[in-house]
Amino acid sequence: MDSESVKKAIIQQVLLESSKANSQQLFQKVNEHCFEKCIPKPGNSMSSSETTCVTQCMEKYIAAWNSVNAALLRRLQADSGSFAT
C-alpha cells in the first residue's frame, strides 16, 4: 500500500468512527430531550399526544443532525482536497 492509499484508508476510518459516535450521541440526546419534554409522567403506555410530541421532536433532532452532518462532511471533503495538493 502506498502512502496515499494509507492516508485515504485512515481518513475513511476516522469518518466512519466519527459517524458512529455522532449517531450514538444523537440517539442519546433525542432520548433524553424528547422523553423529558413529551412524557412528563411516564406510565404503562403513551397517549396519542405524547406519541405525536415524541415523533415531532425526533424528526426535528434528526433533521438538524442531518444538516450539521452534511455541512461537516462538506468541510472534511474540502479539507481533504486541500491536503492532496
Short mmCIF file of C-alpha atoms in Angstrom, two decimals:
data_model
loop_
_atom_site.label_atom_id
_atom_site.label_comp_id
_atom_site.label_asym_id
_atom_site.label_seq_id
_atom_site.Cartn_x
_atom_site.Cartn_y
_atom_site.Cartn_z
CA MET A 1 0.00 0.00 0.00
CA ASP A 2 1.39 3.41 -0.91
CA SER A 3 1.19 6.38 1.47
CA GLU A 4 -1.76 7.92 -0.41
CA SER A 5 -3.80 4.73 -0.03
CA VAL A 6 -2.93 4.53 3.66
CA LYS A 7 -3.94 8.17 4.15
CA LYS A 8 -7.28 7.60 2.41
CA ALA A 9 -7.93 4.47 4.44
CA ILE A 10 -7.20 6.32 7.69
CA ILE A 11 -9.47 9.22 6.69
CA GLN A 12 -12.27 6.77 5.83
CA GLN A 13 -11.86 5.01 9.18
CA VAL A 14 -11.90 8.30 11.08
CA LEU A 15 -15.04 9.40 9.22
CA LEU A 16 -16.73 6.08 9.98
CA GLU A 17 -15.86 6.23 13.67
CA SER A 18 -16.97 9.85 13.86
CA SER A 19 -20.25 8.99 12.20
CA LYS A 20 -20.86 6.17 14.68
CA ALA A 21 -20.11 8.42 17.63
CA ASN A 22 -22.36 11.16 16.25
CA SER A 23 -25.20 8.69 15.74
CA GLN A 24 -24.90 7.40 19.29
CA GLN A 25 -24.86 10.94 20.63
CA LEU A 26 -27.89 11.85 18.51
CA PHE A 27 -29.95 8.96 19.86
CA GLN A 28 -28.88 9.70 23.42
CA LYS A 29 -29.85 13.39 23.10
CA VAL A 30 -33.13 12.59 21.37
CA ASN A 31 -33.98 10.11 24.08
CA GLU A 32 -33.09 12.49 26.90
CA HIS A 33 -34.65 15.64 25.47
CA CYS A 34 -37.75 14.29 23.78
CA PHE A 35 -38.63 11.93 26.60
CA GLU A 36 -38.34 14.68 29.22
CA LYS A 37 -40.24 17.17 27.08
CA CYS A 38 -43.03 14.93 25.87
CA ILE A 39 -43.63 12.44 28.65
CA PRO A 40 -43.90 14.30 31.96
CA LYS A 41 -45.47 11.38 33.85
CA PRO A 42 -44.31 8.00 32.46
CA GLY A 43 -46.85 5.23 32.69
CA ASN A 44 -47.68 1.89 31.10
CA SER A 45 -48.45 3.43 27.72
CA MET A 46 -48.12 6.67 25.81
CA SER A 47 -51.07 8.88 24.93
CA SER A 48 -51.58 9.95 21.34
CA SER A 49 -50.42 13.48 22.18
CA GLU A 50 -47.24 12.08 23.78
CA THR A 51 -46.62 9.91 20.73
CA THR A 52 -47.12 12.88 18.41
CA CYS A 53 -44.83 15.04 20.54
CA VAL A 54 -42.05 12.42 20.59
CA THR A 55 -42.35 11.87 16.84
CA GLN A 56 -42.15 15.57 16.04
CA CYS A 57 -39.30 16.11 18.48
CA MET A 58 -37.32 13.23 16.99
CA GLU A 59 -37.92 14.48 13.46
CA LYS A 60 -36.59 17.93 14.39
CA TYR A 61 -33.48 16.49 16.03
CA ILE A 62 -32.78 14.20 13.09
CA ALA A 63 -33.29 17.00 10.54
CA ALA A 64 -30.91 19.25 12.47
CA TRP A 65 -28.38 16.45 12.80
CA ASN A 66 -28.56 15.72 9.09
CA SER A 67 -27.91 19.39 8.29
CA VAL A 68 -24.95 19.62 10.63
CA ASN A 69 -23.57 16.29 9.46
CA ALA A 70 -23.83 17.32 5.79
CA ALA A 71 -22.02 20.59 6.49
CA LEU A 72 -19.31 18.74 8.40
CA LEU A 73 -18.90 16.24 5.59
CA ARG A 74 -18.56 19.03 3.02
CA ARG A 75 -15.96 20.70 5.21
CA LEU A 76 -14.00 17.49 5.68
CA GLN A 77 -14.10 16.79 1.95
CA ALA A 78 -12.88 20.30 1.19
CA ASP A 79 -10.12 19.96 3.78
CA SER A 80 -9.04 16.56 2.49
CA GLY A 81 -8.87 18.03 -1.02
CA SER A 82 -6.57 20.78 0.23
CA PHE A 83 -4.29 18.17 1.83
CA ALA A 84 -3.89 16.39 -1.51
CA THR A 85 -2.11 19.37 -3.07
#
